[in-house]
Short mmCIF file of C-alpha atoms in Angstrom, two decimals:
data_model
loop_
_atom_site.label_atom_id
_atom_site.label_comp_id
_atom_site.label_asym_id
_atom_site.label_seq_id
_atom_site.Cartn_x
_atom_site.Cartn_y
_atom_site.Cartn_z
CA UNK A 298 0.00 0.00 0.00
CA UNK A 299 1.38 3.51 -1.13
CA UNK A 300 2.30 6.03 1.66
CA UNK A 301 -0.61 8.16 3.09
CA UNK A 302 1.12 11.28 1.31
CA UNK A 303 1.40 9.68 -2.32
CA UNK A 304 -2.49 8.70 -1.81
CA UNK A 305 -3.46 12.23 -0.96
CA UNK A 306 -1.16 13.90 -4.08
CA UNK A 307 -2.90 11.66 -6.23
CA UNK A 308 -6.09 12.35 -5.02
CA UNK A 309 -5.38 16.31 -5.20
CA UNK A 310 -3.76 15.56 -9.13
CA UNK A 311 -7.40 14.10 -9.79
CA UNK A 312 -9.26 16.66 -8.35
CA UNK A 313 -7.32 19.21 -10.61
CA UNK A 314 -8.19 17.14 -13.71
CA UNK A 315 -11.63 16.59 -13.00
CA UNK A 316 -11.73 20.24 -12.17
CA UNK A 317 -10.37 21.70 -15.54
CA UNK A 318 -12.45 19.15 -17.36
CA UNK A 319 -15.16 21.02 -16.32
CA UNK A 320 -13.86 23.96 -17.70
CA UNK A 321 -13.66 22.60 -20.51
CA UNK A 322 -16.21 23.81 -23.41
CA UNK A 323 -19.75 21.97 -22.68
CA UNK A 324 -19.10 19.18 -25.46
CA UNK A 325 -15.54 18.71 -25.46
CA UNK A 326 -16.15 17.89 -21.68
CA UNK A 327 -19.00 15.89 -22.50
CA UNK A 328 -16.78 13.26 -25.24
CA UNK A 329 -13.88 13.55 -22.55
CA UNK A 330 -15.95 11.91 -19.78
CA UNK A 331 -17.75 9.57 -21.93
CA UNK A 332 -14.32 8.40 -23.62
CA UNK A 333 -12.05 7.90 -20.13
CA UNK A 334 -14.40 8.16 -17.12
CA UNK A 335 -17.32 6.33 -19.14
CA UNK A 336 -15.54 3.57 -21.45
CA UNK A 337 -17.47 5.09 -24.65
CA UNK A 338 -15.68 4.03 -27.58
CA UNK A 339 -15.55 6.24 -30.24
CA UNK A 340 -17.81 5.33 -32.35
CA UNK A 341 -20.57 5.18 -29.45
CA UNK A 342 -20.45 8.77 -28.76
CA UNK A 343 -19.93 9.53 -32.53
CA UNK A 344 -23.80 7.66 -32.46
CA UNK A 345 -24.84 9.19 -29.49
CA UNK A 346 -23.92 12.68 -30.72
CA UNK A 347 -25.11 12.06 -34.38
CA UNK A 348 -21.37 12.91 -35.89
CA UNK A 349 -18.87 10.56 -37.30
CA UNK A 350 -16.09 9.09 -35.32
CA UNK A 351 -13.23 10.99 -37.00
CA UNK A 352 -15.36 14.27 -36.29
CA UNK A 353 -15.21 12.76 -32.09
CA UNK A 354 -11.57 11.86 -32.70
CA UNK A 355 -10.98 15.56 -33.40
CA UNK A 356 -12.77 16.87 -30.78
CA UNK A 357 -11.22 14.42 -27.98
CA UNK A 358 -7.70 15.62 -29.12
CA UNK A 359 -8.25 19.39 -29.09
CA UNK A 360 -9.72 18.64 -25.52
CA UNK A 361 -6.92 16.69 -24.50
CA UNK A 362 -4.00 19.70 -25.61
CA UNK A 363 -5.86 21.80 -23.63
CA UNK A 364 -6.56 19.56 -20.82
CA UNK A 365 -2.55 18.32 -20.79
CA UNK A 366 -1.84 22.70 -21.37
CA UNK A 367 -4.13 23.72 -18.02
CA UNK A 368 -3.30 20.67 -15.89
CA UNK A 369 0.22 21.02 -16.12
CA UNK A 370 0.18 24.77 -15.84
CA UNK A 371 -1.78 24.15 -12.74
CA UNK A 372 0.71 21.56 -11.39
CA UNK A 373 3.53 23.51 -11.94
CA UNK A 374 2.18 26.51 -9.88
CA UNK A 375 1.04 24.39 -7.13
CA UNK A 376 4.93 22.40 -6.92
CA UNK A 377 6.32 26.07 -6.69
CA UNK A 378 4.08 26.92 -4.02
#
C-alpha cells in the first residue's frame, strides 16, 4: 500500500483534472468523460452525438491539448508553491 502522502497527491492531481475538465467547453467535456471516465468508444459517442467518429476523434484531441496545457500549468504553480 502507497504512503498516506502519495495517496493524498494523487487524489489532489485528480481533483485538478476533473476540475479543468469542467472547464472545458460543454461538449468537449461531454466526449472527454464519456471516452475515459465512461468507457465510450468512439464510435458510441460519434452515435450518441449524431457525428462521425473521425469528427469525435478531433474533438477528444483538441480537448486533451488543452486539458494536458491547463493541468500542467496548474501543477507547476502548485509544486512552486
Amino acid at each position: 500500500s502507497p504512503p498516506p502522502i502519495d495517496l493524498m497527491i494523487r487524489k489532489e492531481q485528480i481533483d485538478i483534472l476533473l476540475e479543468e475538465i469542467s472547464s472545458l467547453p460543454e461538449r468537449e467535456a461531454k466526449i472527454i468523460r464519456a471516452r475515459y471516465l465512461g468507457g465510450q468508444k468512439l464510435r458510441e459517442i460519434a452515435s450518441d452525438e449524431g457525428v462521425t467518429r473521425q469528427r469525435i476523434d478531433q474533438i477528444r484531441k483538441r480537448a486533451l491539448d488543452k486539458l494536458r496545457e491547463k493541468v500542467m500549468d496548474r501543477l507547476d504553480c502548485e509544486i512552486l508553491v
